[in-house]
PDB file of N, CA, C and O in Angstrom:
ATOM      1  N   MET A   1       0.820  -1.192   0.000  1.00  0.00           N
ATOM      2  CA  MET A   1       0.000   0.000   0.000  1.00  0.00           C
ATOM      3  C   MET A   1       0.864   1.257   0.000  1.00  0.00           C
ATOM      4  O   MET A   1       0.656   2.147  -0.798  1.00  0.00           O
ATOM      5  N   ILE A   2       1.824   1.345   0.901  1.00  0.00           N
ATOM      6  CA  ILE A   2       2.711   2.506   0.947  1.00  0.00           C
ATOM      7  C   ILE A   2       3.507   2.595  -0.346  1.00  0.00           C
ATOM      8  O   ILE A   2       3.671   3.673  -0.909  1.00  0.00           O
ATOM      9  N   ARG A   3       3.961   1.459  -0.829  1.00  0.00           N
ATOM     10  CA  ARG A   3       4.725   1.434  -2.090  1.00  0.00           C
ATOM     11  C   ARG A   3       3.886   1.996  -3.227  1.00  0.00           C
ATOM     12  O   ARG A   3       4.373   2.776  -4.041  1.00  0.00           O
ATOM     13  N   SER A   4       2.626   1.646  -3.267  1.00  0.00           N
ATOM     14  CA  SER A   4       1.725   2.140  -4.311  1.00  0.00           C
ATOM     15  C   SER A   4       1.589   3.660  -4.243  1.00  0.00           C
ATOM     16  O   SER A   4       1.624   4.347  -5.275  1.00  0.00           O
ATOM     17  N   HIS A   5       1.447   4.172  -3.040  1.00  0.00           N
ATOM     18  CA  HIS A   5       1.333   5.625  -2.861  1.00  0.00           C
ATOM     19  C   HIS A   5       2.630   6.331  -3.269  1.00  0.00           C
ATOM     20  O   HIS A   5       2.597   7.379  -3.907  1.00  0.00           O
ATOM     21  N   LEU A   6       3.749   5.754  -2.881  1.00  0.00           N
ATOM     22  CA  LEU A   6       5.039   6.342  -3.245  1.00  0.00           C
ATOM     23  C   LEU A   6       5.244   6.339  -4.759  1.00  0.00           C
ATOM     24  O   LEU A   6       5.752   7.314  -5.322  1.00  0.00           O
ATOM     25  N   MET A   7       4.848   5.260  -5.404  1.00  0.00           N
ATOM     26  CA  MET A   7       4.970   5.181  -6.862  1.00  0.00           C
ATOM     27  C   MET A   7       4.078   6.227  -7.533  1.00  0.00           C
ATOM     28  O   MET A   7       4.459   6.844  -8.524  1.00  0.00           O
ATOM     29  N   SER A   8       2.905   6.432  -6.973  1.00  0.00           N
ATOM     30  CA  SER A   8       1.987   7.436  -7.508  1.00  0.00           C
ATOM     31  C   SER A   8       2.574   8.840  -7.355  1.00  0.00           C
ATOM     32  O   SER A   8       2.519   9.660  -8.284  1.00  0.00           O
ATOM     33  N   ILE A   9       3.142   9.122  -6.211  1.00  0.00           N
ATOM     34  CA  ILE A   9       3.778  10.416  -5.965  1.00  0.00           C
ATOM     35  C   ILE A   9       4.955  10.603  -6.912  1.00  0.00           C
ATOM     36  O   ILE A   9       5.119  11.662  -7.525  1.00  0.00           O
ATOM     37  N   PHE A  10       5.761   9.579  -7.067  1.00  0.00           N
ATOM     38  CA  PHE A  10       6.914   9.652  -7.965  1.00  0.00           C
ATOM     39  C   PHE A  10       6.466   9.925  -9.398  1.00  0.00           C
ATOM     40  O   PHE A  10       7.033  10.782 -10.080  1.00  0.00           O
ATOM     41  N   SER A  11       5.441   9.243  -9.841  1.00  0.00           N
ATOM     42  CA  SER A  11       4.916   9.454 -11.196  1.00  0.00           C
ATOM     43  C   SER A  11       4.436  10.888 -11.379  1.00  0.00           C
ATOM     44  O   SER A  11       4.669  11.507 -12.421  1.00  0.00           O
ATOM     45  N   SER A  12       3.774  11.411 -10.359  1.00  0.00           N
ATOM     46  CA  SER A  12       3.302  12.797 -10.422  1.00  0.00           C
ATOM     47  C   SER A  12       4.467  13.774 -10.497  1.00  0.00           C
ATOM     48  O   SER A  12       4.414  14.759 -11.242  1.00  0.00           O
ATOM     49  N   LEU A  13       5.507  13.514  -9.747  1.00  0.00           N
ATOM     50  CA  LEU A  13       6.686  14.380  -9.774  1.00  0.00           C
ATOM     51  C   LEU A  13       7.382  14.335 -11.129  1.00  0.00           C
ATOM     52  O   LEU A  13       7.833  15.367 -11.639  1.00  0.00           O
ATOM     53  N   VAL A  14       7.458  13.169 -11.721  1.00  0.00           N
ATOM     54  CA  VAL A  14       8.059  13.034 -13.052  1.00  0.00           C
ATOM     55  C   VAL A  14       7.242  13.829 -14.073  1.00  0.00           C
ATOM     56  O   VAL A  14       7.796  14.550 -14.902  1.00  0.00           O
ATOM     57  N   GLU A  15       5.928  13.723 -13.993  1.00  0.00           N
ATOM     58  CA  GLU A  15       5.042  14.465 -14.905  1.00  0.00           C
ATOM     59  C   GLU A  15       5.182  15.971 -14.691  1.00  0.00           C
ATOM     60  O   GLU A  15       5.223  16.752 -15.642  1.00  0.00           O
ATOM     61  N   LEU A  16       5.267  16.385 -13.449  1.00  0.00           N
ATOM     62  CA  LEU A  16       5.450  17.806 -13.140  1.00  0.00           C
ATOM     63  C   LEU A  16       6.769  18.321 -13.704  1.00  0.00           C
ATOM     64  O   LEU A  16       6.830  19.398 -14.293  1.00  0.00           O
ATOM     65  N   LYS A  17       7.821  17.552 -13.558  1.00  0.00           N
ATOM     66  CA  LYS A  17       9.127  17.940 -14.098  1.00  0.00           C
ATOM     67  C   LYS A  17       9.063  18.040 -15.619  1.00  0.00           C
ATOM     68  O   LYS A  17       9.606  18.982 -16.206  1.00  0.00           O
ATOM     69  N   ARG A  18       8.379  17.114 -16.269  1.00  0.00           N
ATOM     70  CA  ARG A  18       8.237  17.148 -17.725  1.00  0.00           C
ATOM     71  C   ARG A  18       7.464  18.397 -18.147  1.00  0.00           C
ATOM     72  O   ARG A  18       7.866  19.105 -19.073  1.00  0.00           O
ATOM     73  N   SER A  19       6.390  18.690 -17.436  1.00  0.00           N
ATOM     74  CA  SER A  19       5.586  19.874 -17.753  1.00  0.00           C
ATOM     75  C   SER A  19       6.392  21.158 -17.555  1.00  0.00           C
ATOM     76  O   SER A  19       6.304  22.088 -18.364  1.00  0.00           O
ATOM     77  N   LYS A  20       7.176  21.201 -16.491  1.00  0.00           N
ATOM     78  CA  LYS A  20       8.015  22.371 -16.234  1.00  0.00           C
ATOM     79  C   LYS A  20       9.038  22.539 -17.355  1.00  0.00           C
ATOM     80  O   LYS A  20       9.273  23.650 -17.831  1.00  0.00           O
ATOM     81  N   SER A  21       9.627  21.455 -17.791  1.00  0.00           N
ATOM     82  CA  SER A  21      10.596  21.516 -18.890  1.00  0.00           C
ATOM     83  C   SER A  21       9.931  21.990 -20.175  1.00  0.00           C
ATOM     84  O   SER A  21      10.508  22.793 -20.918  1.00  0.00           O
ATOM     85  N   GLU A  22       8.730  21.498 -20.456  1.00  0.00           N
ATOM     86  CA  GLU A  22       7.986  21.945 -21.638  1.00  0.00           C
ATOM     87  C   GLU A  22       7.743  23.443 -21.575  1.00  0.00           C
ATOM     88  O   GLU A  22       7.901  24.147 -22.571  1.00  0.00           O
ATOM     89  N   TYR A  23       7.361  23.929 -20.410  1.00  0.00           N
ATOM     90  CA  TYR A  23       7.101  25.356 -20.240  1.00  0.00           C
ATOM     91  C   TYR A  23       8.386  26.161 -20.461  1.00  0.00           C
ATOM     92  O   TYR A  23       8.398  27.126 -21.206  1.00  0.00           O
ATOM     93  N   GLU A  24       9.454  25.743 -19.820  1.00  0.00           N
ATOM     94  CA  GLU A  24      10.714  26.472 -19.934  1.00  0.00           C
ATOM     95  C   GLU A  24      11.258  26.444 -21.361  1.00  0.00           C
ATOM     96  O   GLU A  24      11.844  27.424 -21.822  1.00  0.00           O
ATOM     97  N   ASP A  25      11.067  25.323 -22.066  1.00  0.00           N
ATOM     98  CA  ASP A  25      11.559  25.179 -23.434  1.00  0.00           C
ATOM     99  C   ASP A  25      10.558  25.676 -24.465  1.00  0.00           C
ATOM    100  O   ASP A  25      10.873  25.725 -25.657  1.00  0.00           O
ATOM    101  N   ASN A  26       9.344  25.981 -23.985  1.00  0.00           N
ATOM    102  CA  ASN A  26       8.275  26.429 -24.876  1.00  0.00           C
ATOM    103  C   ASN A  26       8.054  25.411 -25.993  1.00  0.00           C
ATOM    104  O   ASN A  26       7.982  25.759 -27.172  1.00  0.00           O
ATOM    105  N   SER A  27       7.959  24.148 -25.607  1.00  0.00           N
ATOM    106  CA  SER A  27       7.976  23.066 -26.590  1.00  0.00           C
ATOM    107  C   SER A  27       6.636  22.362 -26.793  1.00  0.00           C
ATOM    108  O   SER A  27       6.593  21.287 -27.379  1.00  0.00           O
ATOM    109  N   SER A  28       5.545  22.966 -26.331  1.00  0.00           N
ATOM    110  CA  SER A  28       4.232  22.377 -26.580  1.00  0.00           C
ATOM    111  C   SER A  28       3.196  23.483 -26.713  1.00  0.00           C
ATOM    112  O   SER A  28       3.435  24.625 -26.303  1.00  0.00           O
ATOM    113  N   LYS A  29       2.054  23.142 -27.276  1.00  0.00           N
ATOM    114  CA  LYS A  29       0.976  24.124 -27.398  1.00  0.00           C
ATOM    115  C   LYS A  29       0.526  24.607 -26.021  1.00  0.00           C
ATOM    116  O   LYS A  29       0.215  25.779 -25.840  1.00  0.00           O
ATOM    117  N   GLU A  30       0.489  23.686 -25.081  1.00  0.00           N
ATOM    118  CA  GLU A  30       0.085  24.048 -23.726  1.00  0.00           C
ATOM    119  C   GLU A  30       1.069  25.032 -23.103  1.00  0.00           C
ATOM    120  O   GLU A  30       0.678  25.982 -22.447  1.00  0.00           O
ATOM    121  N   ALA A  31       2.359  24.793 -23.339  1.00  0.00           N
ATOM    122  CA  ALA A  31       3.384  25.701 -22.813  1.00  0.00           C
ATOM    123  C   ALA A  31       3.241  27.085 -23.443  1.00  0.00           C
ATOM    124  O   ALA A  31       3.369  28.102 -22.760  1.00  0.00           O
ATOM    125  N   ASN A  32       2.969  27.130 -24.756  1.00  0.00           N
ATOM    126  CA  ASN A  32       2.758  28.408 -25.431  1.00  0.00           C
ATOM    127  C   ASN A  32       1.563  29.142 -24.841  1.00  0.00           C
ATOM    128  O   ASN A  32       1.613  30.358 -24.634  1.00  0.00           O
ATOM    129  N   LEU A  33       0.495  28.404 -24.571  1.00  0.00           N
ATOM    130  CA  LEU A  33      -0.710  28.989 -24.003  1.00  0.00           C
ATOM    131  C   LEU A  33      -0.424  29.617 -22.639  1.00  0.00           C
ATOM    132  O   LEU A  33      -0.787  30.761 -22.380  1.00  0.00           O
ATOM    133  N   VAL A  34       0.252  28.872 -21.793  1.00  0.00           N
ATOM    134  CA  VAL A  34       0.561  29.362 -20.447  1.00  0.00           C
ATOM    135  C   VAL A  34       1.513  30.551 -20.523  1.00  0.00           C
ATOM    136  O   VAL A  34       1.319  31.556 -19.827  1.00  0.00           O
ATOM    137  N   GLU A  35       2.519  30.471 -21.380  1.00  0.00           N
ATOM    138  CA  GLU A  35       3.469  31.577 -21.488  1.00  0.00           C
ATOM    139  C   GLU A  35       2.775  32.847 -21.988  1.00  0.00           C
ATOM    140  O   GLU A  35       3.013  33.937 -21.472  1.00  0.00           O
ATOM    141  N   ASP A  36       1.912  32.703 -22.982  1.00  0.00           N
ATOM    142  CA  ASP A  36       1.182  33.866 -23.473  1.00  0.00           C
ATOM    143  C   ASP A  36       0.221  34.408 -22.422  1.00  0.00           C
ATOM    144  O   ASP A  36       0.055  35.617 -22.279  1.00  0.00           O
ATOM    145  N   PHE A  37      -0.405  33.528 -21.664  1.00  0.00           N
ATOM    146  CA  PHE A  37      -1.284  33.977 -20.590  1.00  0.00           C
ATOM    147  C   PHE A  37      -0.502  34.787 -19.559  1.00  0.00           C
ATOM    148  O   PHE A  37      -0.973  35.805 -19.071  1.00  0.00           O
ATOM    149  N   ASP A  38       0.716  34.334 -19.249  1.00  0.00           N
ATOM    150  CA  ASP A  38       1.568  35.086 -18.322  1.00  0.00           C
ATOM    151  C   ASP A  38       1.827  36.494 -18.855  1.00  0.00           C
ATOM    152  O   ASP A  38       1.849  37.468 -18.095  1.00  0.00           O
ATOM    153  N   LYS A  39       2.009  36.616 -20.165  1.00  0.00           N
ATOM    154  CA  LYS A  39       2.252  37.929 -20.770  1.00  0.00           C
ATOM    155  C   LYS A  39       1.010  38.813 -20.687  1.00  0.00           C
ATOM    156  O   LYS A  39       1.122  40.021 -20.442  1.00  0.00           O
ATOM    157  N   VAL A  40      -0.172  38.220 -20.894  1.00  0.00           N
ATOM    158  CA  VAL A  40      -1.413  38.989 -20.753  1.00  0.00           C
ATOM    159  C   VAL A  40      -1.536  39.490 -19.320  1.00  0.00           C
ATOM    160  O   VAL A  40      -1.883  40.648 -19.080  1.00  0.00           O
ATOM    161  N   GLU A  41      -1.223  38.635 -18.371  1.00  0.00           N
ATOM    162  CA  GLU A  41      -1.272  39.049 -16.969  1.00  0.00           C
ATOM    163  C   GLU A  41      -0.306  40.210 -16.720  1.00  0.00           C
ATOM    164  O   GLU A  41      -0.619  41.165 -16.008  1.00  0.00           O
ATOM    165  N   MET A  42       0.876  40.156 -17.331  1.00  0.00           N
ATOM    166  CA  MET A  42       1.838  41.236 -17.191  1.00  0.00           C
ATOM    167  C   MET A  42       1.278  42.545 -17.758  1.00  0.00           C
ATOM    168  O   MET A  42       1.458  43.613 -17.170  1.00  0.00           O
ATOM    169  N   ILE A  43       0.580  42.451 -18.884  1.00  0.00           N
ATOM    170  CA  ILE A  43      -0.026  43.642 -19.480  1.00  0.00           C
ATOM    171  C   ILE A  43      -1.099  44.214 -18.558  1.00  0.00           C
ATOM    172  O   ILE A  43      -1.190  45.428 -18.365  1.00  0.00           O
ATOM    173  N   LEU A  44      -1.909  43.347 -17.976  1.00  0.00           N
ATOM    174  CA  LEU A  44      -2.936  43.823 -17.050  1.00  0.00           C
ATOM    175  C   LEU A  44      -2.306  44.499 -15.825  1.00  0.00           C
ATOM    176  O   LEU A  44      -2.803  45.520 -15.347  1.00  0.00           O
ATOM    177  N   GLN A  45      -1.210  43.947 -15.344  1.00  0.00           N
ATOM    178  CA  GLN A  45      -0.495  44.582 -14.239  1.00  0.00           C
ATOM    179  C   GLN A  45       0.068  45.931 -14.682  1.00  0.00           C
ATOM    180  O   GLN A  45       0.084  46.900 -13.913  1.00  0.00           O
ATOM    181  N   GLY A  46       0.522  45.993 -15.948  1.00  0.00           N
ATOM    182  CA  GLY A  46       1.021  47.240 -16.506  1.00  0.00           C
ATOM    183  C   GLY A  46      -0.043  48.315 -16.528  1.00  0.00           C
ATOM    184  O   GLY A  46       0.238  49.493 -16.294  1.00  0.00           O
ATOM    185  N   LEU A  47      -1.279  47.916 -16.805  1.00  0.00           N
ATOM    186  CA  LEU A  47      -2.388  48.881 -16.801  1.00  0.00           C
ATOM    187  C   LEU A  47      -2.559  49.500 -15.416  1.00  0.00           C
ATOM    188  O   LEU A  47      -2.752  50.705 -15.288  1.00  0.00           O
ATOM    189  N   GLU A  48      -2.504  48.659 -14.399  1.00  0.00           N
ATOM    190  CA  GLU A  48      -2.628  49.160 -13.029  1.00  0.00           C
ATOM    191  C   GLU A  48      -1.464  50.086 -12.682  1.00  0.00           C
ATOM    192  O   GLU A  48      -1.650  51.142 -12.082  1.00  0.00           O
ATOM    193  N   TYR A  49      -0.275  49.685 -13.053  1.00  0.00           N
ATOM    194  CA  TYR A  49       0.905  50.494 -12.773  1.00  0.00           C
ATOM    195  C   TYR A  49       0.821  51.829 -13.515  1.00  0.00           C
ATOM    196  O   TYR A  49       1.168  52.872 -12.971  1.00  0.00           O
ATOM    197  N   GLU A  50       0.330  51.779 -14.747  1.00  0.00           N
ATOM    198  CA  GLU A  50       0.223  52.990 -15.561  1.00  0.00           C
ATOM    199  C   GLU A  50      -0.731  54.005 -14.923  1.00  0.00           C
ATOM    200  O   GLU A  50      -0.487  55.213 -14.987  1.00  0.00           O
ATOM    201  N   LYS A  51      -1.795  53.525 -14.293  1.00  0.00           N
ATOM    202  CA  LYS A  51      -2.739  54.421 -13.616  1.00  0.00           C
ATOM    203  C   LYS A  51      -2.047  55.216 -12.513  1.00  0.00           C
ATOM    204  O   LYS A  51      -2.360  56.374 -12.279  1.00  0.00           O
ATOM    205  N   GLU A  52      -1.109  54.575 -11.850  1.00  0.00           N
ATOM    206  CA  GLU A  52      -0.419  55.209 -10.723  1.00  0.00           C
ATOM    207  C   GLU A  52       0.817  55.997 -11.150  1.00  0.00           C
ATOM    208  O   GLU A  52       1.111  57.041 -10.566  1.00  0.00           O
ATOM    209  N   GLN A  53       1.542  55.503 -12.143  1.00  0.00           N
ATOM    210  CA  GLN A  53       2.853  56.064 -12.466  1.00  0.00           C
ATOM    211  C   GLN A  53       2.903  56.887 -13.755  1.00  0.00           C
ATOM    212  O   GLN A  53       3.893  57.548 -14.007  1.00  0.00           O
ATOM    213  N   GLY A  54       1.885  56.806 -14.585  1.00  0.00           N
ATOM    214  CA  GLY A  54       1.923  57.526 -15.862  1.00  0.00           C
ATOM    215  C   GLY A  54       2.153  56.594 -17.036  1.00  0.00           C
ATOM    216  O   GLY A  54       2.225  55.386 -16.873  1.00  0.00           O
ATOM    217  N   GLU A  55       2.260  57.175 -18.216  1.00  0.00           N
ATOM    218  CA  GLU A  55       2.267  56.386 -19.445  1.00  0.00           C
ATOM    219  C   GLU A  55       3.412  55.390 -19.546  1.00  0.00           C
ATOM    220  O   GLU A  55       4.517  55.629 -19.111  1.00  0.00           O
ATOM    221  N   LEU A  56       3.054  54.262 -20.129  1.00  0.00           N
ATOM    222  CA  LEU A  56       4.009  53.170 -20.342  1.00  0.00           C
ATOM    223  C   LEU A  56       3.952  52.692 -21.793  1.00  0.00           C
ATOM    224  O   LEU A  56       3.993  51.493 -22.063  1.00  0.00           O
ATOM    225  N   ASP A  57       3.854  53.636 -22.729  1.00  0.00           N
ATOM    226  CA  ASP A  57       3.717  53.262 -24.140  1.00  0.00           C
ATOM    227  C   ASP A  57       4.804  52.307 -24.613  1.00  0.00           C
ATOM    228  O   ASP A  57       4.520  51.339 -25.312  1.00  0.00           O
ATOM    229  N   SER A  58       6.034  52.568 -24.232  1.00  0.00           N
ATOM    230  CA  SER A  58       7.127  51.710 -24.707  1.00  0.00           C
ATOM    231  C   SER A  58       6.967  50.269 -24.210  1.00  0.00           C
ATOM    232  O   SER A  58       7.253  49.318 -24.937  1.00  0.00           O
ATOM    233  N   PHE A  59       6.489  50.115 -22.981  1.00  0.00           N
ATOM    234  CA  PHE A  59       6.247  48.767 -22.457  1.00  0.00           C
ATOM    235  C   PHE A  59       5.179  48.053 -23.282  1.00  0.00           C
ATOM    236  O   PHE A  59       5.374  46.922 -23.723  1.00  0.00           O
ATOM    237  N   PHE A  60       4.054  48.725 -23.515  1.00  0.00           N
ATOM    238  CA  PHE A  60       2.958  48.088 -24.246  1.00  0.00           C
ATOM    239  C   PHE A  60       3.342  47.808 -25.701  1.00  0.00           C
ATOM    240  O   PHE A  60       2.982  46.765 -26.244  1.00  0.00           O
ATOM    241  N   GLN A  61       4.098  48.700 -26.313  1.00  0.00           N
ATOM    242  CA  GLN A  61       4.553  48.464 -27.686  1.00  0.00           C
ATOM    243  C   GLN A  61       5.527  47.289 -27.741  1.00  0.00           C
ATOM    244  O   GLN A  61       5.483  46.491 -28.668  1.00  0.00           O
ATOM    245  N   SER A  62       6.379  47.180 -26.740  1.00  0.00           N
ATOM    246  CA  SER A  62       7.347  46.081 -26.732  1.00  0.00           C
ATOM    247  C   SER A  62       6.669  44.726 -26.543  1.00  0.00           C
ATOM    248  O   SER A  62       7.190  43.701 -26.991  1.00  0.00           O
ATOM    249  N   MET A  63       5.517  44.715 -25.900  1.00  0.00           N
ATOM    250  CA  MET A  63       4.801  43.458 -25.664  1.00  0.00           C
ATOM    251  C   MET A  63       4.019  42.979 -26.885  1.00  0.00           C
ATOM    252  O   MET A  63       3.699  41.802 -27.003  1.00  0.00           O
ATOM    253  N   ALA A  64       3.743  43.867 -27.815  1.00  0.00           N
ATOM    254  CA  ALA A  64       2.851  43.566 -28.932  1.00  0.00           C
ATOM    255  C   ALA A  64       3.297  42.357 -29.752  1.00  0.00           C
ATOM    256  O   ALA A  64       2.466  41.567 -30.200  1.00  0.00           O
ATOM    257  N   ASP A  65       4.581  42.189 -29.968  1.00  0.00           N
ATOM    258  CA  ASP A  65       5.071  41.106 -30.830  1.00  0.00           C
ATOM    259  C   ASP A  65       5.561  39.883 -30.067  1.00  0.00           C
ATOM    260  O   ASP A  65       6.165  39.001 -30.650  1.00  0.00           O
ATOM    261  N   LYS A  66       5.299  39.822 -28.801  1.00  0.00           N
ATOM    262  CA  LYS A  66       5.819  38.734 -27.967  1.00  0.00           C
ATOM    263  C   LYS A  66       4.916  37.502 -27.910  1.00  0.00           C
ATOM    264  O   LYS A  66       5.305  36.483 -27.375  1.00  0.00           O
ATOM    265  N   PHE A  67       3.719  37.602 -28.479  1.00  0.00           N
ATOM    266  CA  PHE A  67       2.750  36.517 -28.356  1.00  0.00           C
ATOM    267  C   PHE A  67       2.883  35.504 -29.477  1.00  0.00           C
ATOM    268  O   PHE A  67       3.182  35.850 -30.609  1.00  0.00           O
ATOM    269  N   GLN A  68       2.630  34.247 -29.143  1.00  0.00           N
ATOM    270  CA  GLN A  68       2.696  33.175 -30.128  1.00  0.00           C
ATOM    271  C   GLN A  68       1.303  32.714 -30.557  1.00  0.00           C
ATOM    272  O   GLN A  68       1.135  32.205 -31.652  1.00  0.00           O
ATOM    273  N   ILE A  69       0.332  32.884 -29.697  1.00  0.00           N
ATOM    274  CA  ILE A  69      -1.022  32.427 -29.984  1.00  0.00           C
ATOM    275  C   ILE A  69      -1.854  33.627 -30.417  1.00  0.00           C
ATOM    276  O   ILE A  69      -1.885  34.651 -29.739  1.00  0.00           O
ATOM    277  N   VAL A  70      -2.504  33.490 -31.564  1.00  0.00           N
ATOM    278  CA  VAL A  70      -3.236  34.596 -32.184  1.00  0.00           C
ATOM    279  C   VAL A  70      -4.283  35.187 -31.246  1.00  0.00           C
ATOM    280  O   VAL A  70      -4.437  36.405 -31.172  1.00  0.00           O
ATOM    281  N   THR A  71      -4.977  34.358 -30.523  1.00  0.00           N
ATOM    282  CA  THR A  71      -6.025  34.831 -29.611  1.00  0.00           C
ATOM    283  C   THR A  71      -5.450  35.761 -28.553  1.00  0.00           C
ATOM    284  O   THR A  71      -6.008  36.820 -28.264  1.00  0.00           O
ATOM    285  N   TRP A  72      -4.327  35.370 -27.958  1.00  0.00           N
ATOM    286  CA  TRP A  72      -3.706  36.210 -26.935  1.00  0.00           C
ATOM    287  C   TRP A  72      -3.149  37.487 -27.550  1.00  0.00           C
ATOM    288  O   TRP A  72      -3.166  38.549 -26.923  1.00  0.00           O
ATOM    289  N   LYS A  73      -2.627  37.392 -28.769  1.00  0.00           N
ATOM    290  CA  LYS A  73      -2.111  38.577 -29.453  1.00  0.00           C
ATOM    291  C   LYS A  73      -3.249  39.574 -29.670  1.00  0.00           C
ATOM    292  O   LYS A  73      -3.094  40.775 -29.455  1.00  0.00           O
ATOM    293  N   ALA A  74      -4.429  39.071 -30.084  1.00  0.00           N
ATOM    294  CA  ALA A  74      -5.594  39.931 -30.282  1.00  0.00           C
ATOM    295  C   ALA A  74      -6.059  40.525 -28.956  1.00  0.00           C
ATOM    296  O   ALA A  74      -6.453  41.696 -28.901  1.00  0.00           O
ATOM    297  N   CYS A  75      -6.015  39.745 -27.901  1.00  0.00           N
ATOM    298  CA  CYS A  75      -6.395  40.223 -26.573  1.00  0.00           C
ATOM    299  C   CYS A  75      -5.478  41.373 -26.141  1.00  0.00           C
ATOM    300  O   CYS A  75      -5.942  42.403 -25.666  1.00  0.00           O
ATOM    301  N   ALA A  76      -4.183  41.192 -26.345  1.00  0.00           N
ATOM    302  CA  ALA A  76      -3.228  42.239 -25.981  1.00  0.00           C
ATOM    303  C   ALA A  76      -3.448  43.496 -26.816  1.00  0.00           C
ATOM    304  O   ALA A  76      -3.388  44.614 -26.289  1.00  0.00           O
ATOM    305  N   ALA A  77      -3.748  43.325 -28.106  1.00  0.00           N
ATOM    306  CA  ALA A  77      -4.012  44.486 -28.971  1.00  0.00           C
ATOM    307  C   ALA A  77      -5.250  45.228 -28.509  1.00  0.00           C
ATOM    308  O   ALA A  77      -5.284  46.463 -28.491  1.00  0.00           O
ATOM    309  N   GLU A  78      -6.283  44.487 -28.109  1.00  0.00           N
ATOM    310  CA  GLU A  78      -7.526  45.109 -27.616  1.00  0.00           C
ATOM    311  C   GLU A  78      -7.266  45.884 -26.321  1.00  0.00           C
ATOM    312  O   GLU A  78      -7.756  46.998 -26.144  1.00  0.00           O
ATOM    313  N   ILE A  79      -6.494  45.309 -25.436  1.00  0.00           N
ATOM    314  CA  ILE A  79      -6.141  46.000 -24.191  1.00  0.00           C
ATOM    315  C   ILE A  79      -5.406  47.299 -24.520  1.00  0.00           C
ATOM    316  O   ILE A  79      -5.694  48.353 -23.955  1.00  0.00           O
ATOM    317  N   ASN A  80      -4.475  47.212 -25.452  1.00  0.00           N
ATOM    318  CA  ASN A  80      -3.695  48.395 -25.834  1.00  0.00           C
ATOM    319  C   ASN A  80      -4.592  49.470 -26.446  1.00  0.00           C
ATOM    320  O   ASN A  80      -4.438  50.654 -26.167  1.00  0.00           O
ATOM    321  N   LEU A  81      -5.572  49.077 -27.265  1.00  0.00           N
ATOM    322  CA  LEU A  81      -6.503  50.030 -27.868  1.00  0.00           C
ATOM    323  C   LEU A  81      -7.347  50.728 -26.802  1.00  0.00           C
ATOM    324  O   LEU A  81      -7.613  51.931 -26.891  1.00  0.00           O
ATOM    325  N   ARG A  82      -7.766  49.978 -25.815  1.00  0.00           N
ATOM    326  CA  ARG A  82      -8.628  50.541 -24.773  1.00  0.00           C
ATOM    327  C   ARG A  82      -7.870  51.455 -23.814  1.00  0.00           C
ATOM    328  O   ARG A  82      -8.493  52.214 -23.065  1.00  0.00           O
ATOM    329  N   ARG A  83      -6.556  51.413 -23.851  1.00  0.00           N
ATOM    330  CA  ARG A  83      -5.758  52.308 -23.010  1.00  0.00           C
ATOM    331  C   ARG A  83      -5.917  53.755 -23.452  1.00  0.00           C
ATOM    332  O   ARG A  83      -5.837  54.653 -22.651  1.00  0.00           O
ATOM    333  N   ALA A  84      -6.073  53.939 -24.760  1.00  0.00           N
ATOM    334  CA  ALA A  84      -6.100  55.296 -25.333  1.00  0.00           C
ATOM    335  C   ALA A  84      -7.334  56.083 -24.968  1.00  0.00           C
ATOM    336  O   ALA A  84      -8.315  55.656 -24.527  1.00  0.00           O
TER     337      ALA A  84
END
């Protein structure tokens, strides 16, 4: 019984390590999705920071070409349009 639980935990850790490697290497569609989502989150944080600190045009322009998934790229463009 304990051996079974340990094997299950080990398998989960191996899968987690594989997923982390995929994310770091950007080597799967899922990794691309998560990485682009992280960038959208950064843009949303930028909006909050911009309210307090002033314009961040260069930041938002630099983010425009960083997306790999068309949907996230469109989302970032829409956010940028609504800033104006």
